[in-house]
Coordinates of C-alpha atoms and ligand atoms in Angstrom, one line a residue:
M1 CA 0.0 0.0 0.0
K2 CA 1.1 3.5 -0.8
L3 CA 0.9 6.3 1.8
W4 CA 0.5 9.0 -0.8
G5 CA -1.7 7.9 -3.7
G6 CA -4.3 10.7 -3.3
R7 CA -3.0 13.3 -5.7
F8 CA -1.8 10.9 -8.4
T9 CA -3.7 9.8 -11.4
K10 CA -1.2 7.3 -12.8
E11 CA 0.5 4.2 -11.4
T12 CA 4.1 4.5 -10.5
N13 CA 6.4 3.1 -13.1
Q14 CA 7.8 -0.2 -11.8
L15 CA 11.4 0.8 -12.3
V16 CA 10.8 4.0 -10.4
H17 CA 9.2 2.1 -7.5
N18 CA 12.2 -0.3 -7.4
F19 CA 14.7 2.6 -7.6
N20 CA 12.9 4.6 -4.9
A21 CA 12.1 1.8 -2.5
S22 CA 14.2 1.2 0.6
L23 CA 12.3 -1.7 2.2
S24 CA 15.0 -4.2 1.2
F25 CA 17.4 -2.5 3.6
D26 CA 15.4 -0.4 6.0
Q27 CA 13.5 -3.5 7.2
R28 CA 16.6 -3.9 9.4
F29 CA 15.2 -1.4 11.8
Y30 CA 11.6 -2.6 12.0
Q31 CA 11.9 -3.0 15.8
E32 CA 13.0 0.6 16.1
D33 CA 10.2 1.8 13.8
I34 CA 7.7 0.0 16.0
Q35 CA 9.3 1.2 19.2
G36 CA 9.1 4.8 18.0
S37 CA 5.5 4.4 17.0
I38 CA 4.5 3.0 20.4
A39 CA 6.2 6.0 22.1
H40 CA 4.4 8.4 19.7
V41 CA 0.9 7.0 20.3
T42 CA 1.5 6.7 24.0
M43 CA 2.2 10.5 24.0
L44 CA -0.7 11.2 21.6
A45 CA -3.1 9.5 24.1
E46 CA -1.7 11.3 27.1
Q47 CA -2.2 14.6 25.2
N48 CA -5.8 13.6 24.3
I49 CA -5.0 13.7 20.6
L50 CA -5.8 10.0 20.5
T51 CA -8.4 7.9 22.5
Q52 CA -7.2 5.3 24.9
E53 CA -9.0 2.6 22.9
D54 CA -7.3 3.6 19.7
K55 CA -3.9 3.8 21.5
N56 CA -4.4 0.3 22.9
A57 CA -5.5 -1.1 19.6
I58 CA -2.5 0.4 17.9
I59 CA 0.0 -0.8 20.4
D60 CA -1.4 -4.3 20.4
G61 CA -1.4 -4.3 16.6
L62 CA 2.2 -3.1 16.5
N63 CA 3.3 -5.7 19.0
S64 CA 1.7 -8.4 17.0
I65 CA 3.4 -7.2 13.9
A66 CA 6.8 -7.3 15.7
R67 CA 6.1 -10.8 16.9
D68 CA 5.0 -12.0 13.4
I69 CA 8.1 -10.6 11.8
E70 CA 10.3 -12.2 14.4
Q71 CA 8.6 -15.6 13.9
G72 CA 8.9 -15.3 10.1
V73 CA 5.1 -15.4 9.8
L74 CA 5.0 -11.9 8.3
V75 CA 7.4 -11.4 5.4
F76 CA 8.4 -8.0 3.9
D77 CA 6.6 -7.7 0.6
E78 CA 8.2 -5.8 -2.2
T79 CA 5.1 -3.7 -2.9
S80 CA 5.7 -1.5 0.1
E81 CA 8.0 1.5 -0.4
D82 CA 9.8 1.4 3.0
I83 CA 9.5 -0.1 6.4
H84 CA 7.3 2.8 7.6
S85 CA 4.7 2.2 4.9
F86 CA 5.0 -1.6 5.4
V87 CA 4.2 -1.4 9.1
E88 CA 1.5 1.2 8.8
A89 CA -0.3 -0.8 6.0
N90 CA -0.1 -3.9 8.0
L91 CA -1.4 -2.3 11.0
I92 CA -4.4 -0.9 9.1
Q93 CA -5.1 -4.4 7.8
R94 CA -5.0 -5.8 11.3
I95 CA -7.0 -3.2 13.3
G96 CA -8.8 -1.1 10.7
D97 CA -9.5 2.6 11.3
A98 CA -7.5 3.0 14.5
G99 CA -4.4 2.1 12.5
K100 CA -5.1 5.1 10.2
R101 CA -4.6 7.4 13.2
L102 CA -1.0 6.2 13.9
H103 CA 0.6 8.8 11.7
T104 CA -1.2 11.8 13.3
G105 CA 1.3 14.6 13.9
R106 CA 4.2 12.7 12.4
S107 CA 6.0 12.6 9.0
R108 CA 8.2 9.9 7.6
N109 CA 10.9 12.5 7.8
D110 CA 11.0 12.7 11.6
Q111 CA 10.1 9.0 11.7
V112 CA 13.1 7.8 9.7
A113 CA 15.4 10.3 11.5
L114 CA 14.3 8.6 14.7
D115 CA 14.5 5.0 13.5
M116 CA 18.0 5.5 12.2
K117 CA 19.1 7.2 15.4
L118 CA 17.7 4.5 17.6
Y119 CA 19.3 1.8 15.5
T120 CA 22.7 3.5 15.4
R121 CA 22.6 4.2 19.1
K122 CA 22.0 0.5 19.8
E123 CA 24.8 -0.6 17.4
L124 CA 27.3 1.9 18.7
R125 CA 26.7 0.6 22.2
E126 CA 27.3 -2.9 21.0
I127 CA 30.5 -1.9 19.3
D128 CA 31.6 -0.3 22.6
G129 CA 30.9 -3.6 24.3
L130 CA 33.0 -5.5 21.8
L131 CA 35.9 -3.1 22.3
K132 CA 35.6 -3.5 26.0
E133 CA 35.9 -7.3 25.6
L134 CA 38.9 -6.8 23.3
L135 CA 40.5 -4.6 26.0
Q136 CA 40.0 -7.3 28.6
S137 CA 42.0 -9.7 26.5
L138 CA 44.7 -7.1 25.8
L139 CA 45.0 -6.5 29.5
R140 CA 45.4 -10.2 30.2
I141 CA 48.2 -10.4 27.7
M142 CA 49.8 -7.3 29.2
K143 CA 49.8 -8.9 32.7
E144 CA 51.3 -12.1 31.4
H145 CA 54.1 -10.3 29.5
T146 CA 55.5 -7.5 31.6
D147 CA 58.9 -9.2 31.4
T148 CA 58.7 -10.6 27.9
I149 CA 61.4 -8.6 26.1
M150 CA 61.1 -7.8 22.4
P151 CA 62.6 -5.2 20.1
G152 CA 60.7 -1.9 19.7
F153 CA 61.0 -0.6 16.2
T154 CA 61.2 2.8 14.5
H155 CA 61.2 2.8 10.7
L156 CA 60.7 -1.0 11.1
Q157 CA 64.3 -1.1 12.2
K158 CA 65.2 -2.4 15.7
A159 CA 65.4 0.5 18.0
Q160 CA 65.3 -0.1 21.8
P161 CA 64.2 -3.1 23.8
I162 CA 60.6 -3.0 25.2
T163 CA 58.3 -5.6 26.5
L164 CA 55.3 -7.3 24.9
A165 CA 53.1 -5.7 27.6
H166 CA 54.3 -2.3 26.6
H167 CA 53.6 -3.0 22.9
M168 CA 50.1 -4.3 23.7
G169 CA 49.6 -1.2 25.9
A170 CA 49.9 1.0 22.9
Y171 CA 46.9 -0.7 21.4
F172 CA 45.1 -0.5 24.7
E173 CA 45.4 3.2 24.5
M174 CA 44.1 3.3 20.9
F175 CA 41.0 1.3 21.7
K176 CA 40.4 3.2 24.9
R177 CA 40.3 6.4 22.8
D178 CA 38.0 4.7 20.4
R179 CA 35.6 4.0 23.2
S180 CA 35.7 7.5 24.4
R181 CA 35.0 8.8 20.9
L182 CA 32.0 6.5 20.7
S183 CA 30.8 7.8 24.0
D184 CA 31.2 11.4 22.8
T185 CA 29.2 10.6 19.7
L186 CA 26.5 8.8 21.7
E187 CA 26.2 11.8 24.0
R188 CA 26.0 14.4 21.3
M189 CA 23.5 12.4 19.2
N190 CA 21.1 11.5 22.0
Y191 CA 18.4 14.1 21.2
C192 CA 15.0 13.0 19.9
P193 CA 13.9 14.2 16.4
L194 CA 10.3 12.8 16.8
G195 CA 7.7 15.6 16.6
A196 CA 9.7 17.6 14.0
G197 CA 7.1 16.5 11.5
A198 CA 8.0 17.0 7.8
L199 CA 10.2 20.0 8.6
A200 CA 8.1 22.6 10.5
G201 CA 6.8 20.8 13.6
T202 CA 3.0 20.2 13.8
T203 CA -0.2 22.0 14.9
Y204 CA -1.0 19.2 17.4
P205 CA -0.1 19.8 21.0
L206 CA 2.6 17.1 21.0
D207 CA 4.7 16.6 24.2
R208 CA 8.1 16.2 22.7
E209 CA 9.8 15.9 26.0
R210 CA 7.6 12.9 26.8
T211 CA 8.5 11.0 23.7
A212 CA 12.2 11.8 24.1
Q213 CA 12.0 10.5 27.7
L214 CA 10.0 7.3 26.6
L215 CA 12.7 6.5 24.1
G216 CA 15.7 7.1 26.4
F217 CA 16.9 10.4 24.9
T218 CA 18.4 13.3 26.8
G219 CA 15.7 15.6 25.4
P220 CA 14.1 16.7 22.2
T221 CA 16.0 18.3 19.3
L222 CA 15.5 22.1 19.2
N223 CA 15.1 22.9 15.5
S224 CA 12.6 20.9 13.5
M225 CA 14.4 21.6 10.2
D226 CA 17.7 20.4 11.5
S227 CA 16.0 17.4 13.2
V228 CA 14.9 15.9 9.8
S229 CA 18.0 16.7 7.9
D230 CA 20.8 16.1 10.4
R231 CA 23.0 13.2 9.5
D232 CA 26.1 14.5 11.4
Y233 CA 25.9 11.8 14.0
L234 CA 26.2 9.1 11.2
I235 CA 29.2 10.8 9.8
E236 CA 30.7 10.9 13.3
A237 CA 29.8 7.2 13.8
L238 CA 31.5 6.4 10.5
N239 CA 34.5 8.4 11.6
D240 CA 34.7 6.5 14.9
M241 CA 34.4 3.2 13.1
S242 CA 37.1 4.3 10.6
L243 CA 39.5 5.0 13.4
I244 CA 38.7 1.6 15.0
M245 CA 39.4 -0.1 11.7
M246 CA 42.6 1.9 11.3
H247 CA 43.8 0.7 14.7
L248 CA 42.8 -2.9 13.9
S249 CA 44.5 -2.6 10.6
R250 CA 47.7 -1.4 12.1
F251 CA 47.6 -4.2 14.7
C252 CA 46.9 -6.8 11.9
E253 CA 49.8 -5.5 9.9
E254 CA 52.1 -6.1 12.8
I255 CA 50.7 -9.6 13.5
I256 CA 51.1 -10.5 9.8
T257 CA 54.8 -9.4 10.1
W258 CA 55.3 -11.1 13.4
N259 CA 53.8 -14.3 12.0
T260 CA 56.3 -14.5 9.0
N261 CA 59.0 -17.1 8.9
E262 CA 61.5 -14.3 9.2
Y263 CA 60.1 -13.0 12.5
Q264 CA 58.3 -15.9 14.2
F265 CA 57.3 -13.7 17.1
V266 CA 53.8 -15.2 17.1
E267 CA 52.0 -18.3 16.0
I268 CA 48.4 -17.7 14.9
D269 CA 46.2 -20.6 16.0
D270 CA 45.2 -23.1 13.4
S271 CA 41.5 -22.2 14.0
Y272 CA 42.2 -18.7 12.9
S273 CA 44.5 -19.6 9.9
T274 CA 43.9 -20.8 6.4
G275 CA 45.8 -23.0 4.0
S276 CA 46.8 -22.9 0.3
S277 CA 45.2 -25.0 -2.4
I278 CA 48.6 -25.7 -4.0
M279 CA 51.3 -25.2 -1.4
P280 CA 51.0 -27.8 1.3
Q281 CA 53.3 -26.0 3.7
K282 CA 51.3 -22.8 3.9
K283 CA 49.4 -21.4 6.9
N284 CA 48.2 -18.0 6.0
P285 CA 47.1 -15.1 8.3
D286 CA 43.9 -14.5 6.1
I287 CA 41.9 -13.1 9.0
A288 CA 44.4 -10.4 9.8
E289 CA 44.6 -9.6 6.1
L290 CA 40.9 -9.4 5.7
V291 CA 40.5 -7.1 8.6
R292 CA 43.2 -4.9 7.2
G293 CA 41.5 -5.1 3.8
K294 CA 38.0 -4.3 5.1
T295 CA 39.3 -1.0 6.5
G296 CA 38.9 0.4 3.1
R297 CA 35.1 -0.3 3.0
V298 CA 34.6 1.7 6.2
Y299 CA 36.7 4.6 5.0
G300 CA 34.7 4.5 1.8
A301 CA 31.4 4.7 3.6
L302 CA 32.7 7.8 5.5
F303 CA 33.6 9.6 2.4
S304 CA 30.5 8.5 0.6
L305 CA 28.2 9.9 3.2
L306 CA 30.2 13.1 3.5
T307 CA 29.9 13.6 -0.2
T308 CA 26.1 12.7 -0.2
M309 CA 25.5 15.3 2.4
K310 CA 27.6 18.0 0.9
S311 CA 25.5 20.9 -0.6
L312 CA 22.1 19.4 0.4
P313 CA 19.7 22.2 1.0
L314 CA 17.4 22.2 4.1
A315 CA 15.5 20.2 5.0
Y316 CA 14.8 16.6 4.1
N317 CA 16.0 15.4 0.7
K318 CA 15.8 11.8 -0.7
D319 CA 19.5 11.8 -1.1
M320 CA 19.6 11.0 2.6
Q321 CA 18.2 7.6 2.1
E322 CA 21.7 6.7 0.9
D323 CA 22.9 6.9 4.5
K324 CA 21.5 3.5 5.3
E325 CA 23.3 0.9 3.3
L326 CA 26.6 2.7 4.0
V327 CA 26.1 2.8 7.7
F328 CA 24.7 -0.7 7.9
D329 CA 27.7 -2.1 6.0
A330 CA 30.2 -0.2 8.1
I331 CA 28.6 -1.3 11.3
D332 CA 28.5 -5.0 10.2
T333 CA 32.1 -4.7 9.1
A334 CA 33.4 -3.1 12.2
K335 CA 31.6 -5.5 14.5
G336 CA 32.7 -8.5 12.6
C337 CA 36.3 -7.3 12.4
I338 CA 36.5 -6.5 16.2
A339 CA 35.1 -9.9 17.1
L340 CA 37.2 -11.9 14.7
F341 CA 40.3 -10.0 15.6
H342 CA 39.6 -10.6 19.3
G343 CA 39.3 -14.3 18.7
M344 CA 42.6 -14.4 16.8
L345 CA 44.4 -12.4 19.4
D346 CA 43.1 -14.4 22.2
T347 CA 44.3 -17.7 20.8
M348 CA 47.6 -16.5 19.4
V349 CA 50.9 -17.8 20.9
F350 CA 53.7 -15.4 21.6
C351 CA 57.2 -16.9 21.1
K352 CA 59.1 -15.2 23.9
A353 CA 62.5 -16.8 23.0
K354 CA 62.3 -15.4 19.4
M355 CA 61.3 -12.0 20.6
R356 CA 64.1 -11.9 23.1
S357 CA 66.8 -13.1 20.7
S358 CA 65.6 -10.6 18.1
A359 CA 66.0 -7.8 20.7
E360 CA 69.5 -9.1 21.6
G361 CA 70.6 -9.2 18.0
G362 CA 69.8 -5.7 16.8
F363 CA 72.0 -3.4 18.9
T364 CA 68.8 -2.3 20.7
N365 CA 71.0 -1.6 23.8
A366 CA 73.2 1.0 21.9
T367 CA 71.4 3.9 23.5
D368 CA 71.9 2.4 26.9
A369 CA 75.6 1.9 26.2
A370 CA 75.8 5.6 25.3
D371 CA 74.0 6.5 28.5
Y372 CA 76.5 4.4 30.4
L373 CA 79.3 6.7 29.1
V374 CA 77.2 9.8 29.9
N375 CA 76.8 8.6 33.4
H376 CA 80.6 8.4 33.6
G377 CA 81.1 12.0 32.5
V378 CA 81.3 11.7 28.7
P379 CA 79.2 14.3 26.9
F380 CA 76.3 12.6 25.1
R381 CA 77.4 13.7 21.6
D382 CA 80.8 12.1 22.1
A383 CA 79.3 9.0 23.7
H384 CA 77.0 8.7 20.6
G385 CA 80.1 8.7 18.4
I386 CA 82.0 6.2 20.5
I387 CA 79.1 3.7 20.5
G388 CA 78.7 4.2 16.8
Q389 CA 82.3 3.1 16.4
L390 CA 81.6 0.0 18.6
V391 CA 78.6 -0.9 16.6
L392 CA 80.6 -0.7 13.4
Y393 CA 83.2 -2.9 15.0
C394 CA 80.6 -5.5 16.1
I395 CA 78.9 -5.6 12.6
D396 CA 82.3 -6.2 11.1
K397 CA 82.9 -9.2 13.5
G398 CA 79.4 -10.4 13.4
I399 CA 78.9 -10.1 17.2
S400 CA 76.7 -8.0 19.5
L401 CA 77.8 -5.4 22.1
G402 CA 77.5 -7.9 24.9
D403 CA 79.9 -10.3 23.2
M404 CA 82.9 -7.9 23.2
A405 CA 85.7 -8.4 25.6
L406 CA 86.5 -5.6 28.1
E407 CA 89.8 -5.0 26.4
E408 CA 88.0 -4.4 23.1
Y409 CA 85.8 -1.8 24.8
Q410 CA 88.7 -0.1 26.5
A411 CA 90.7 0.0 23.3
I412 CA 88.0 2.4 22.1
S413 CA 87.4 4.2 25.4
P414 CA 89.1 3.7 28.7
V415 CA 85.9 4.8 30.5
F416 CA 84.4 1.3 30.1
Q417 CA 84.6 -0.9 33.1
E418 CA 83.3 -4.4 34.0
D419 CA 79.9 -3.0 34.9
I420 CA 79.2 -2.1 31.2
Y421 CA 77.9 -5.7 30.7
D422 CA 75.2 -5.3 33.3
A423 CA 74.3 -1.8 32.0
I424 CA 73.5 -3.2 28.5
R425 CA 71.6 -6.3 29.5
M426 CA 68.2 -6.3 27.9
E427 CA 66.6 -6.5 31.4
T428 CA 68.6 -3.5 32.6
C429 CA 67.6 -1.5 29.5
V430 CA 63.9 -2.1 30.1
D431 CA 64.0 -2.0 33.9
K432 CA 65.5 1.5 34.0
R433 CA 62.8 3.0 31.9
N434 CA 60.3 3.9 34.6
T435 CA 58.9 7.2 33.7
I436 CA 55.1 7.0 33.3
G437 CA 54.2 5.4 30.0
A438 CA 57.6 3.7 29.6
P439 CA 58.1 -0.1 29.5
G440 CA 59.9 -0.4 32.9
P441 CA 58.1 -2.8 35.3
E442 CA 57.4 -0.1 37.9
A443 CA 55.8 2.2 35.3
M444 CA 54.0 -0.7 33.7
K445 CA 52.5 -1.9 37.0
K446 CA 51.0 1.6 37.6
V447 CA 49.5 1.7 34.2
I448 CA 48.1 -1.8 34.4
A449 CA 46.4 -0.9 37.7
L450 CA 44.9 2.2 36.0
Y451 CA 43.6 0.0 33.2
E452 CA 42.1 -2.5 35.7
T453 CA 40.2 0.3 37.3
Y454 CA 39.1 1.6 33.9
L455 CA 37.7 -1.8 32.8
A456 CA 36.0 -2.3 36.2
E457 CA 34.0 0.9 35.7
Ligands
LIG1 N1 13.1 5.8 3.0 C1 13.2 7.2 3.3 C2 14.6 7.5 3.8 O1 15.3 6.6 4.1 C3 12.2 7.5 4.4 C4 11.8 9.0 4.4 C5 10.9 9.2 3.3 N2 10.5 10.6 3.3 C6 10.0 11.2 2.2 N3 9.7 12.4 2.3 N4 10.0 10.6 1.0 O2 15.0 8.6 3.9

C-alpha cells in the first residue's frame, strides 16, 4: 500500500518504484520503527490527541506485527516502499480505522530520523561492548608479559628493547580512545527528532519531552528543520568506526609481520588460519589480512556519506536515504572485524624466546651503552660517536655489544669498566625506563592498575 496515492492519477512506473524503495534494507530497523510508533501513540493519548481505545488497539497491533516478523510469519513484501509504509499498511489491515490514526502529527521524515538514530545508538553501544571485551584480552596479555622482552621498532628497524606488555599497551590506549570517541558521539546524538514533522513541527499539542523520555533520549532536538536533515551523527559514527578499523588494521599488519617465517614472534592458532590449495606447507594469516583489507570499506562509507550530504539544502532530501546501506555495512564490518580480531588475538601464541633473541641481535641496547658513558662523565654527543664506532666494529665481526671483551671496549674508550655488561643487558635497558608510559616494570605496574580500574567501571 502507498501512503501518498491521493494526488496521483497514474500508477508509479515499476522501475521507479524499485529505484525509490528502501524496504530491502530499512527492514533492518523494524523494531526501532515499532518502538518509535509506540512512544508516539503513548504520548498522543496522554495529550488527548488519540483515545485510549485507539492507542491500545495500535500498540497491540504493532506488538503483534513485531512478533510475526520475528517468527517469520510476516514477510516483507516488495510492494511497500519502505519499512514505515509496510508497518502502517499492515497495522491498518489488522486493526482497521484506528491504524489510520497512527501517523497523526508525524511525518516519515522525523520517523526515519528517529529510527536510524535508535538503530545506530544500539549498534554503537554494541561496538563499545565488543571493544571492552577486546581490551580485557589485551590487559590479560599485558599482565602475562610484563617481562617478555622484544625489540621496539622505528622505521621498522630495531630501536630499543621494550616488553610485549608495553607494545600491547599502545593498542590498549588506541581502543580506549575509540571507546571515548563512541561515548562522545552517543552523548551528542542523543536528542530525539520525533515531533519535528516533515520540517516545521506540527499543529497538534505534542509533548516532545515525553516521547524523548520514553525513548531514552536526553531531550528533544531544538530545531525541526535540523532534526529531519541532520546526519552529522552518522558521519561521526563512520569516523569513529574508521578509526577503530585503522587501529585494527595497524595491529593486523604487525601480526602479519610477526607471523612471518623471518620474525616468528607469534603463531596464529590453526583455528584462525587458512591453507593454500597448492602449497601444502602454507598457513596463512587471512583473518588479519581481511580485517586490514576491510578497513577500506569503512573509510569508503565515511567519504561516501560526507559527499552525499555536501550541498544538500534544508530540509529533508531523498539523497539522505543513501545513508542507510553505507552505515549498515560499516557497522557490520566493524563489529565482525573486532570480534574476529579478538578471537585471533586471544588464541595467538607469543614466542618469547624469538622476541628476546631478536632484541639481543639488533643493537637495541646501543642507547643504553651511550647513556653508560654519559653517566661516567662523557658528553652525550661524544658518547654517541663512541658507541657508533663500537657498533661498526661489532657488525664487522658479526657479534653484538655484549659479546665484546672488556679489552676491546677499553681500546675504544678507557671509561668502560666491568659493569658495562650489566648496563647493557636487555633487562637493565627495560627496567631502567620507569617514567610513566615507559616499558619499565614499575611504570607498567602503575598503568596496568589504572587499566584495571578503567575496565571495572
Ligand atoms: N526511506 C526514506 C529514507 O530513508 C524515508 C523517508 C521518506 N520521506 C520522504 N519524504 N520521502 O530517507
